[in-house]
PDB file of C-alpha atoms in Angstrom:
ATOM      1  CA  UNK A   1       0.027   0.030   0.018  1.00  0.00           C
ATOM      2  CA  UNK A   2       1.342   3.444  -0.866  1.00  0.00           C
ATOM      3  CA  UNK A   3       2.154   5.585   2.063  1.00  0.00           C
ATOM      4  CA  UNK A   4       1.700   9.303   1.992  1.00  0.00           C
ATOM      5  CA  UNK A   5       4.745  11.044   3.226  1.00  0.00           C
ATOM      6  CA  UNK A   6       4.066  14.657   4.208  1.00  0.00           C
ATOM      7  CA  UNK A   7       6.788  16.723   5.823  1.00  0.00           C
ATOM      8  CA  UNK A   8       6.010  17.808   9.362  1.00  0.00           C
ATOM      9  CA  UNK A   9       5.615  21.453   9.892  1.00  0.00           C
ATOM     10  CA  UNK A  10       5.311  23.685  12.911  1.00  0.00           C
ATOM     11  CA  UNK A  11       8.040  22.043  15.066  1.00  0.00           C
ATOM     12  CA  UNK A  12       8.128  25.010  17.345  1.00  0.00           C
ATOM     13  CA  UNK A  13       4.348  24.665  18.134  1.00  0.00           C
ATOM     14  CA  UNK A  14       4.784  20.974  18.813  1.00  0.00           C
ATOM     15  CA  UNK A  15       7.624  21.897  21.197  1.00  0.00           C
ATOM     16  CA  UNK A  16       5.502  24.529  22.962  1.00  0.00           C
ATOM     17  CA  UNK A  17       2.678  21.931  23.396  1.00  0.00           C
ATOM     18  CA  UNK A  18       5.002  19.410  24.852  1.00  0.00           C
ATOM     19  CA  UNK A  19       6.514  22.050  27.122  1.00  0.00           C
ATOM     20  CA  UNK A  20       3.054  22.919  28.358  1.00  0.00           C
ATOM     21  CA  UNK A  21       2.479  19.275  29.210  1.00  0.00           C
ATOM     22  CA  UNK A  22       5.729  19.208  31.187  1.00  0.00           C
ATOM     23  CA  UNK A  23       4.590  22.319  33.042  1.00  0.00           C
ATOM     24  CA  UNK A  24       1.368  20.527  33.801  1.00  0.00           C
ATOM     25  CA  UNK A  25       3.154  17.684  35.463  1.00  0.00           C
ATOM     26  CA  UNK A  26       5.353  20.090  37.370  1.00  0.00           C
ATOM     27  CA  UNK A  27       2.429  22.021  38.722  1.00  0.00           C
ATOM     28  CA  UNK A  28       0.776  18.945  39.908  1.00  0.00           C
ATOM     29  CA  UNK A  29       3.848  17.669  41.659  1.00  0.00           C
ATOM     30  CA  UNK A  30       4.387  21.094  43.316  1.00  0.00           C
ATOM     31  CA  UNK A  31       0.696  21.064  44.503  1.00  0.00           C
ATOM     32  CA  UNK A  32       1.237  17.625  46.110  1.00  0.00           C
ATOM     33  CA  UNK A  33       4.452  18.766  47.724  1.00  0.00           C
ATOM     34  CA  UNK A  34       2.678  21.856  49.145  1.00  0.00           C
ATOM     35  CA  UNK A  35      -0.151  19.678  50.498  1.00  0.00           C
ATOM     36  CA  UNK A  36       2.226  17.260  52.169  1.00  0.00           C
ATOM     37  CA  UNK A  37       4.375  20.091  53.545  1.00  0.00           C
ATOM     38  CA  UNK A  38       1.518  21.979  54.973  1.00  0.00           C
ATOM     39  CA  UNK A  39      -0.075  18.914  56.500  1.00  0.00           C
ATOM     40  CA  UNK A  40       3.189  17.825  58.050  1.00  0.00           C
ATOM     41  CA  UNK A  41       3.878  21.303  59.294  1.00  0.00           C
ATOM     42  CA  UNK A  42       0.466  21.571  60.863  1.00  0.00           C
ATOM     43  CA  UNK A  43       0.592  18.088  62.362  1.00  0.00           C
ATOM     44  CA  UNK A  44       4.050  18.621  63.937  1.00  0.00           C
ATOM     45  CA  UNK A  45       3.010  22.044  64.998  1.00  0.00           C
ATOM     46  CA  UNK A  46       6.112  23.505  63.375  1.00  0.00           C
ATOM     47  CA  UNK A  47       3.960  26.071  61.465  1.00  0.00           C
ATOM     48  CA  UNK A  48       2.205  28.604  63.625  1.00  0.00           C
ATOM     49  CA  UNK A  49      -0.510  30.869  62.588  1.00  0.00           C
ATOM     50  CA  UNK A  50      -0.272  34.022  64.624  1.00  0.00           C
ATOM     51  CA  UNK A  51      -3.473  35.345  66.126  1.00  0.00           C
ATOM     52  CA  UNK A  52      -2.896  39.130  66.223  1.00  0.00           C
ATOM     53  CA  UNK A  53      -5.732  40.238  68.513  1.00  0.00           C
ATOM     54  CA  UNK A  54      -5.815  38.977  72.077  1.00  0.00           C
ATOM     55  CA  UNK A  55      -9.657  39.103  71.872  1.00  0.00           C
ATOM     56  CA  UNK A  56      -9.478  36.537  69.066  1.00  0.00           C
ATOM     57  CA  UNK A  57      -7.315  34.174  71.168  1.00  0.00           C
ATOM     58  CA  UNK A  58      -9.651  34.415  74.157  1.00  0.00           C
ATOM     59  CA  UNK A  59     -12.658  33.833  71.864  1.00  0.00           C
ATOM     60  CA  UNK A  60     -10.963  30.724  70.470  1.00  0.00           C
ATOM     61  CA  UNK A  61     -10.324  29.498  73.992  1.00  0.00           C
ATOM     62  CA  UNK A  62     -13.960  30.063  74.995  1.00  0.00           C
ATOM     63  CA  UNK A  63     -15.118  28.066  71.941  1.00  0.00           C
ATOM     64  CA  UNK A  64     -12.860  25.229  73.108  1.00  0.00           C
ATOM     65  CA  UNK A  65     -10.352  25.514  70.222  1.00  0.00           C
ATOM     66  CA  UNK A  66      -6.736  25.441  71.125  1.00  0.00           C
ATOM     67  CA  UNK A  67      -4.026  27.241  69.120  1.00  0.00           C
ATOM     68  CA  UNK A  68      -2.672  23.926  67.805  1.00  0.00           C
ATOM     69  CA  UNK A  69      -6.095  22.950  66.459  1.00  0.00           C
ATOM     70  CA  UNK A  70      -6.551  26.311  64.755  1.00  0.00           C
ATOM     71  CA  UNK A  71      -3.068  25.820  63.279  1.00  0.00           C
ATOM     72  CA  UNK A  72      -4.038  22.440  62.006  1.00  0.00           C
ATOM     73  CA  UNK A  73      -7.234  23.707  60.450  1.00  0.00           C
ATOM     74  CA  UNK A  74      -5.739  26.825  58.810  1.00  0.00           C
ATOM     75  CA  UNK A  75      -2.584  25.247  57.540  1.00  0.00           C
ATOM     76  CA  UNK A  76      -4.611  22.199  56.396  1.00  0.00           C
ATOM     77  CA  UNK A  77      -6.922  24.558  54.443  1.00  0.00           C
ATOM     78  CA  UNK A  78      -3.821  26.153  52.878  1.00  0.00           C
ATOM     79  CA  UNK A  79      -2.651  22.721  51.782  1.00  0.00           C
ATOM     80  CA  UNK A  80      -6.045  21.963  50.392  1.00  0.00           C
ATOM     81  CA  UNK A  81      -5.910  25.204  48.406  1.00  0.00           C
ATOM     82  CA  UNK A  82      -2.423  24.375  47.205  1.00  0.00           C
ATOM     83  CA  UNK A  83      -3.461  20.881  45.868  1.00  0.00           C
ATOM     84  CA  UNK A  84      -6.602  22.402  44.264  1.00  0.00           C
ATOM     85  CA  UNK A  85      -4.496  25.051  42.643  1.00  0.00           C
ATOM     86  CA  UNK A  86      -2.050  22.405  41.441  1.00  0.00           C
ATOM     87  CA  UNK A  87      -4.838  20.293  39.976  1.00  0.00           C
ATOM     88  CA  UNK A  88      -6.353  23.268  38.261  1.00  0.00           C
ATOM     89  CA  UNK A  89      -2.952  24.352  36.796  1.00  0.00           C
ATOM     90  CA  UNK A  90      -2.401  20.772  35.665  1.00  0.00           C
ATOM     91  CA  UNK A  91      -5.706  20.625  33.865  1.00  0.00           C
ATOM     92  CA  UNK A  92      -5.214  24.053  32.280  1.00  0.00           C
ATOM     93  CA  UNK A  93      -1.681  23.360  31.048  1.00  0.00           C
ATOM     94  CA  UNK A  94      -2.516  19.773  29.852  1.00  0.00           C
ATOM     95  CA  UNK A  95      -5.581  21.075  27.961  1.00  0.00           C
ATOM     96  CA  UNK A  96      -3.614  23.835  26.344  1.00  0.00           C
ATOM     97  CA  UNK A  97      -0.809  21.487  25.353  1.00  0.00           C
ATOM     98  CA  UNK A  98      -3.195  18.901  23.884  1.00  0.00           C
ATOM     99  CA  UNK A  99      -5.078  21.595  21.992  1.00  0.00           C
ATOM    100  CA  UNK A 100      -1.891  22.721  20.352  1.00  0.00           C
ATOM    101  CA  UNK A 101      -1.010  19.125  19.457  1.00  0.00           C
ATOM    102  CA  UNK A 102      -4.548  18.560  18.036  1.00  0.00           C
ATOM    103  CA  UNK A 103      -4.340  21.658  15.824  1.00  0.00           C
ATOM    104  CA  UNK A 104      -0.910  20.757  14.429  1.00  0.00           C
ATOM    105  CA  UNK A 105      -2.075  17.149  13.807  1.00  0.00           C
ATOM    106  CA  UNK A 106      -5.211  18.408  12.081  1.00  0.00           C
ATOM    107  CA  UNK A 107      -3.134  20.566   9.770  1.00  0.00           C
ATOM    108  CA  UNK A 108      -0.800  17.595   9.068  1.00  0.00           C
ATOM    109  CA  UNK A 109      -3.738  15.275   8.330  1.00  0.00           C
ATOM    110  CA  UNK A 110      -5.303  17.910   6.100  1.00  0.00           C
ATOM    111  CA  UNK A 111      -2.165  18.160   4.002  1.00  0.00           C
ATOM    112  CA  UNK A 112      -1.895  14.338   3.769  1.00  0.00           C
ATOM    113  CA  UNK A 113      -5.577  14.173   2.642  1.00  0.00           C
ATOM    114  CA  UNK A 114      -4.936  16.776  -0.025  1.00  0.00           C
ATOM    115  CA  UNK A 115      -2.031  14.762  -1.360  1.00  0.00           C
ATOM    116  CA  UNK A 116      -4.250  11.552  -1.367  1.00  0.00           C
ATOM    117  CA  UNK A 117      -7.060  13.315  -3.155  1.00  0.00           C
ATOM    118  CA  UNK A 118      -4.683  14.709  -5.739  1.00  0.00           C
ATOM    119  CA  UNK A 119      -3.305  11.214  -6.399  1.00  0.00           C
ATOM    120  CA  UNK A 120      -6.857   9.908  -6.699  1.00  0.00           C
ATOM    121  CA  UNK A 121      -7.965  12.616  -9.190  1.00  0.00           C
ATOM    122  CA  UNK A 122      -4.775  11.955 -11.216  1.00  0.00           C
ATOM    123  CA  UNK A 123      -5.627   8.207 -11.343  1.00  0.00           C
ATOM    124  CA  UNK A 124      -9.241   8.796 -12.365  1.00  0.00           C
ATOM    125  CA  UNK A 125      -8.550  11.319 -15.053  1.00  0.00           C
ATOM    126  CA  UNK A 126      -9.100   9.679 -18.430  1.00  0.00           C
ATOM    127  CA  UNK A 127      -6.162   9.478 -20.803  1.00  0.00           C
ATOM    128  CA  UNK A 128      -6.469  11.829 -23.802  1.00  0.00           C
ATOM    129  CA  UNK A 129      -7.428  10.195 -27.063  1.00  0.00           C
ATOM    130  CA  UNK A 130      -4.540   9.852 -29.450  1.00  0.00           C
ATOM    131  CA  UNK A 131      -4.642  12.328 -32.384  1.00  0.00           C
ATOM    132  CA  UNK A 132      -5.773  11.011 -35.762  1.00  0.00           C
ATOM    133  CA  UNK A 133      -2.775  11.065 -38.150  1.00  0.00           C
ATOM    134  CA  UNK A 134      -4.329   9.545 -41.309  1.00  0.00           C
ATOM    135  CA  UNK A 135      -7.595  10.018 -43.264  1.00  0.00           C
ATOM    136  CA  UNK A 136     -10.315   7.526 -42.692  1.00  0.00           C
ATOM    137  CA  UNK A 137     -10.274   4.446 -45.024  1.00  0.00           C
ATOM    138  CA  UNK A 138     -13.817   5.055 -46.260  1.00  0.00           C
ATOM    139  CA  UNK A 139     -14.945   8.471 -47.362  1.00  0.00           C
ATOM    140  CA  UNK A 140     -18.556   9.297 -46.361  1.00  0.00           C
ATOM    141  CA  UNK A 141     -20.385  11.356 -48.902  1.00  0.00           C
ATOM    142  CA  UNK A 142     -23.172  13.626 -47.867  1.00  0.00           C
ATOM    143  CA  UNK A 143     -26.577  12.921 -49.464  1.00  0.00           C
ATOM    144  CA  UNK A 144     -27.447  15.362 -52.199  1.00  0.00           C
ATOM    145  CA  UNK A 145     -24.086  15.538 -53.775  1.00  0.00           C
TER     146      UNK A 145
END
């Protein structure tokens, strides 16, 4: 079977699409690291959220919330925000990279289809009839002459 060989174009766009996919994975990994770091920091109580107003600290104590529990909640929410941000960035970068690849592949397939259709039209075009080089063997006379 005949293969259609069409030269690939837009190598810089393909590189940008692949680079965006790499950025997608990097952002997801950074989001996971931020989540793990914030949860470990909150669990070991090495990250402290400062309560600036003394009234807020006394209000937390009357509600039965200790400073370490507030640290755990706030830093945990920060980690949740980090992982959600990482997931969103992953999806955005991956979608953009795939979109660039789809557009470049569509252009490539369109050029390949044009080449195939040109071959098909060339094969279906009838050959021209050869020119007549001699007079017919029998002369036909017109009636009335």
